[in-house]
Coordinates of C-alpha atoms in Angstrom, one line a residue:
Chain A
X167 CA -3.9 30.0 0.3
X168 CA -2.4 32.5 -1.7
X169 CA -3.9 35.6 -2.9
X170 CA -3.6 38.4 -5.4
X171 CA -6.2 41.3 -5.6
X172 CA -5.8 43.7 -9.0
X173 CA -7.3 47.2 -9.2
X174 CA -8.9 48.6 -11.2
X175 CA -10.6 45.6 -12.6
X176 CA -10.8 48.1 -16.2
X177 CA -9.8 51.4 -17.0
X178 CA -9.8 53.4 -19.6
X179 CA -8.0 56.9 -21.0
X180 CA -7.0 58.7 -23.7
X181 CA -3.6 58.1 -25.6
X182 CA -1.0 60.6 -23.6
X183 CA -2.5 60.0 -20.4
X184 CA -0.5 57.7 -17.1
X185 CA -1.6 55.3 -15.2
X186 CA -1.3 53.5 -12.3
X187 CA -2.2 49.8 -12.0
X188 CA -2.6 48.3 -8.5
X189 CA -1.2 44.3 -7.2
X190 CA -1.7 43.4 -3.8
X191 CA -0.9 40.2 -2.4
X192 CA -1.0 37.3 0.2
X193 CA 1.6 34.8 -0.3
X194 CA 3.8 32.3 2.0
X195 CA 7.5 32.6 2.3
X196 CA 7.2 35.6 -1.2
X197 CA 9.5 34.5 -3.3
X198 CA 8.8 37.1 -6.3
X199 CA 6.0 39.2 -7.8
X200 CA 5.5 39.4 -11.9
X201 CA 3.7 41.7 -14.2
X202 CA 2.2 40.4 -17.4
X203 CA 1.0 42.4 -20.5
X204 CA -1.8 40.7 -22.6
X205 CA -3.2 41.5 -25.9
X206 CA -5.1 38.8 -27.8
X207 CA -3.3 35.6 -27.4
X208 CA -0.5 34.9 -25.3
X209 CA 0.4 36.7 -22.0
X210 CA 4.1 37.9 -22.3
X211 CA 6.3 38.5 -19.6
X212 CA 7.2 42.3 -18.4
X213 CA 8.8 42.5 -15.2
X214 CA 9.8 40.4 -12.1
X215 CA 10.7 42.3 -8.8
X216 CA 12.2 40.5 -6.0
X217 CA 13.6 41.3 -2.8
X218 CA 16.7 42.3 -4.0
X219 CA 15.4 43.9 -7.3
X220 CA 12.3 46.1 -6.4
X221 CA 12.2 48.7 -9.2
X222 CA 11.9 47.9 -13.3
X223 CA 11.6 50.1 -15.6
X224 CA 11.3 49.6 -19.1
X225 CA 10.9 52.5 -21.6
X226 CA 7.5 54.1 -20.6
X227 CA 6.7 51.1 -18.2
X228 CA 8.1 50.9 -14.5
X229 CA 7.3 48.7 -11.4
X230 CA 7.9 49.1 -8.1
X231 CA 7.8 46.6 -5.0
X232 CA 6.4 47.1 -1.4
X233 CA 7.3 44.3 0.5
X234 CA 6.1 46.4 4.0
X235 CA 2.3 46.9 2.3
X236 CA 2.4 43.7 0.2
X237 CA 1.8 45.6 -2.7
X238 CA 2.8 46.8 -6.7
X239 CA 2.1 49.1 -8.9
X240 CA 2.9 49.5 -12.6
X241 CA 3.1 52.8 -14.0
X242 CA 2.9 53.6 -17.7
X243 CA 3.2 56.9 -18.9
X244 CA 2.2 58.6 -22.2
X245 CA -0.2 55.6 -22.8
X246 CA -0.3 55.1 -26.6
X247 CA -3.2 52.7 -28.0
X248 CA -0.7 49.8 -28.0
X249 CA -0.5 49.7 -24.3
X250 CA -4.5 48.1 -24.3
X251 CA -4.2 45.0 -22.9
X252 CA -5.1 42.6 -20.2
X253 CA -2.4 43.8 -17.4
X254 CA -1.5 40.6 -15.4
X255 CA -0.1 40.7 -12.0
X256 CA 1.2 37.0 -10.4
X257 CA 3.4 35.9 -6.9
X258 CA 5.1 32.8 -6.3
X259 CA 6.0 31.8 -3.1
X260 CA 6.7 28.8 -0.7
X261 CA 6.1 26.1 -3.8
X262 CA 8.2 28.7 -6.5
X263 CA 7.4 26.7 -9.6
X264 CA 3.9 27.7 -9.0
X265 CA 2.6 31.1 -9.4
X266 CA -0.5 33.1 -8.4
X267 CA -2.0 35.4 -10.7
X268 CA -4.7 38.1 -10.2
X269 CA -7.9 38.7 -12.3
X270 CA -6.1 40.8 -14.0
X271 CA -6.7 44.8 -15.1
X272 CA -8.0 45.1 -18.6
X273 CA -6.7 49.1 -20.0
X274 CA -8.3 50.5 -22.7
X275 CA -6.6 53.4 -24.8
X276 CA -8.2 56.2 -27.0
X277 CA -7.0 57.8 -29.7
Chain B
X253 CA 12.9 33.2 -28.7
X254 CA 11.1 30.2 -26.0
X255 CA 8.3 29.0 -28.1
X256 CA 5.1 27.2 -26.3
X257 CA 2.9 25.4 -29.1
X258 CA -0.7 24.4 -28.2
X259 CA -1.7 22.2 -31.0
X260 CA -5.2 24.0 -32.0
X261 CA -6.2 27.5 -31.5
X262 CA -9.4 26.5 -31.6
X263 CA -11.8 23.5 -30.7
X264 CA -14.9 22.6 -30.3
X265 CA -16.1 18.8 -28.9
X266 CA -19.7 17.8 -27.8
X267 CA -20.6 16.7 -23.7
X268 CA -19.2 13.6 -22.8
X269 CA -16.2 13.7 -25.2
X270 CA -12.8 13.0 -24.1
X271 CA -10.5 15.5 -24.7
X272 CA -6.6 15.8 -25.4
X273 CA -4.9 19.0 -25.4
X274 CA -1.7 19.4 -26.0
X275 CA 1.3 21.8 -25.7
X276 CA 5.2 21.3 -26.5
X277 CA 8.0 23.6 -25.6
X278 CA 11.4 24.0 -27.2
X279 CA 13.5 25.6 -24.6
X280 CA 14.3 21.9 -22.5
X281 CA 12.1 23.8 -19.3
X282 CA 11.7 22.0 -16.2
X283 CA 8.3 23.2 -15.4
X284 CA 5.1 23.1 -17.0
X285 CA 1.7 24.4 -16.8
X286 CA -2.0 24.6 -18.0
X287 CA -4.3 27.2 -16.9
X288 CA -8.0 28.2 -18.0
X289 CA -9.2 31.8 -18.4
X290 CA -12.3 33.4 -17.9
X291 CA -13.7 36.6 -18.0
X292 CA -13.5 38.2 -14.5
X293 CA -11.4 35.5 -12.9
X294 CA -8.2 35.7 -14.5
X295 CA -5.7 32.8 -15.0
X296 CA -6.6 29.5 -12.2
X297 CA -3.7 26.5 -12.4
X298 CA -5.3 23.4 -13.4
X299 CA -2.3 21.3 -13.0
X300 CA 1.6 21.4 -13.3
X301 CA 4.8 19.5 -13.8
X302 CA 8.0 20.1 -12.7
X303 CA 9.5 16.6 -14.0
X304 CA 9.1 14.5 -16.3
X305 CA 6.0 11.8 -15.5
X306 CA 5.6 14.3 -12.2
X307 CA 2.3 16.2 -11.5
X308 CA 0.5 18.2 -9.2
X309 CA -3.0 19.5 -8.8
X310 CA -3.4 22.8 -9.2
X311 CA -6.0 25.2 -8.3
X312 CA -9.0 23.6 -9.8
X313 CA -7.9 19.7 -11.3
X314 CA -11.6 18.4 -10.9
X315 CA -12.4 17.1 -14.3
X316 CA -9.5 17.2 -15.9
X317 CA -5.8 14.9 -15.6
X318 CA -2.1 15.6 -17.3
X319 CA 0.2 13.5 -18.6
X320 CA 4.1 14.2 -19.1
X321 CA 5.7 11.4 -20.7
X322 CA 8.3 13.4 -22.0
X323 CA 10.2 16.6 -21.0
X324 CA 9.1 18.8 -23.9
X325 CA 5.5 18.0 -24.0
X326 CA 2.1 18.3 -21.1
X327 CA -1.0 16.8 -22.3
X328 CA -4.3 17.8 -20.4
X329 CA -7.0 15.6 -21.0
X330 CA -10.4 16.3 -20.1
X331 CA -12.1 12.7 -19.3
X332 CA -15.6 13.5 -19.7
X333 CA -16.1 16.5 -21.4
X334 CA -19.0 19.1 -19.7
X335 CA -20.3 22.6 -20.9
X336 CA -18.6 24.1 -18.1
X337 CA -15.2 23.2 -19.3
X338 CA -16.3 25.7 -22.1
X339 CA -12.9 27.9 -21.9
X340 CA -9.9 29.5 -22.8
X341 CA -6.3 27.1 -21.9
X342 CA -3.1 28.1 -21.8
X343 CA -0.4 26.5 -21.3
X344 CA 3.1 27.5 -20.1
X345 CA 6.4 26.4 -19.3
X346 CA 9.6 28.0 -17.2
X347 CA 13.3 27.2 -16.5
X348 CA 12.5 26.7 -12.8
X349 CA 10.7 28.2 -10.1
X350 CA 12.5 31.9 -10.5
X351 CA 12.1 32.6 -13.7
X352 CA 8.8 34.2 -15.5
X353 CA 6.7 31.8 -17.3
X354 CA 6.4 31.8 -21.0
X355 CA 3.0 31.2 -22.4
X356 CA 1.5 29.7 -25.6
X357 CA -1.4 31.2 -27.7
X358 CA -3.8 29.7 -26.1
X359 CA -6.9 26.8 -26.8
X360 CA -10.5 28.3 -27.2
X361 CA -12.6 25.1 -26.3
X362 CA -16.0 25.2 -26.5
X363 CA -18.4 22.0 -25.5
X364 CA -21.5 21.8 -26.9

């Protein structure tokens, strides 16, 4: 069965600060590994890495893939109180139209 | 824009009730999903579809069937309504198997 363990379950800093969010994973035949960011309603898509694409980076967000430790993080630097949110990591694998998502990392920021 | 409509934001129904939630998509997507949230366990696959009048079981199905009798829309339908099908759904739909899901607002359901 396939697994995906988030850390830090919650966090919370002050608006300037980065942080680090932690995905690690059991899957069968890995087929891809995506982050989520959500805020009160829907969760909206922010990065898929694969094995051929194991770095994003968006603005103040970046991902990176380690297919050796089975593992992601997301970074986001100077945090700004927009970036609270539920932080969703998910992995598909043998059966890809399924995914896998973790319990998710909820970030608080403070003014 | 992909847009994923659940048909109430919120709901409330009483034990024993049968259920019908429903959620369209615009963007022709093969693939469909509904998931429930709750606090601490994240998002668990109830059921999806990857075809028209095709399902499969997700995660956790017990208690609760899906119909797709068309390509834009999944219905899940809870047949007997209990107080621990109290909830958040989503549902979600994607081009295929590599490409990121896109997710509607959400159903708060509570049963009373």
């Amino acid at each position: 069965e396939d697994k995906v363990v988030q850390s830090p379950l919650s966090l919370v800093v002050h608006e300037g600060d980065t942080v680090t969010l932690n995905c690690s994973y059991e899957v069968t035949n890995f087929r891809s590994l995506l982050w989520y960011k959500q805020e009160k309603k829907a969760p909206t898509f922010l990065f898929m890495l694969t094995s051929s694409g194991i770095e994003k980076k968006s603005g103040r967000l970046s991902s990176i893939l380690d297919k050796k430790e089975l593992s992601s993080i997301l970074n986001i630097t100077a945090t700004q109180t927009g970036d609270s949110a539920i932080y969703l990591c998910a992995v598909t694998g043998t059966n890809a139209g399924k995914s896998t998502f973790g319990d998710g990392t909820t970030l608080t920021v403070k003014p | 824009d992909v847009k994923v409509t659940q048909s109430s934001r919120y709901l409330v129904k009483r034990t024993g009730e049968k259920v019908f939630l429903e959620c369209v998509q615009d963007m022709d997507h093969e693939n469909m999903f509904w998931y429930r949230q709750d606090p601490g366990l994240g998002l668990r696959l109830i059921y999806f579809s990857y075809d028209v009048k095709m399902k499969e079981k997700g995660d956790i199905p017990e208690g609760y069937s899906v119909s797709r009798e068309k390509k834009e829309r999944f219905s899940l339908i809870l047949e007997s309504a209990s107080t621990n099908q109290t909830s958040m759904y989503l549902c979600a739909s994607s081009r295929d198997g590599n490409q990121p899901q896109h997710f509607g607002d959400g159903t708060r359901l509570s049963i009373l």
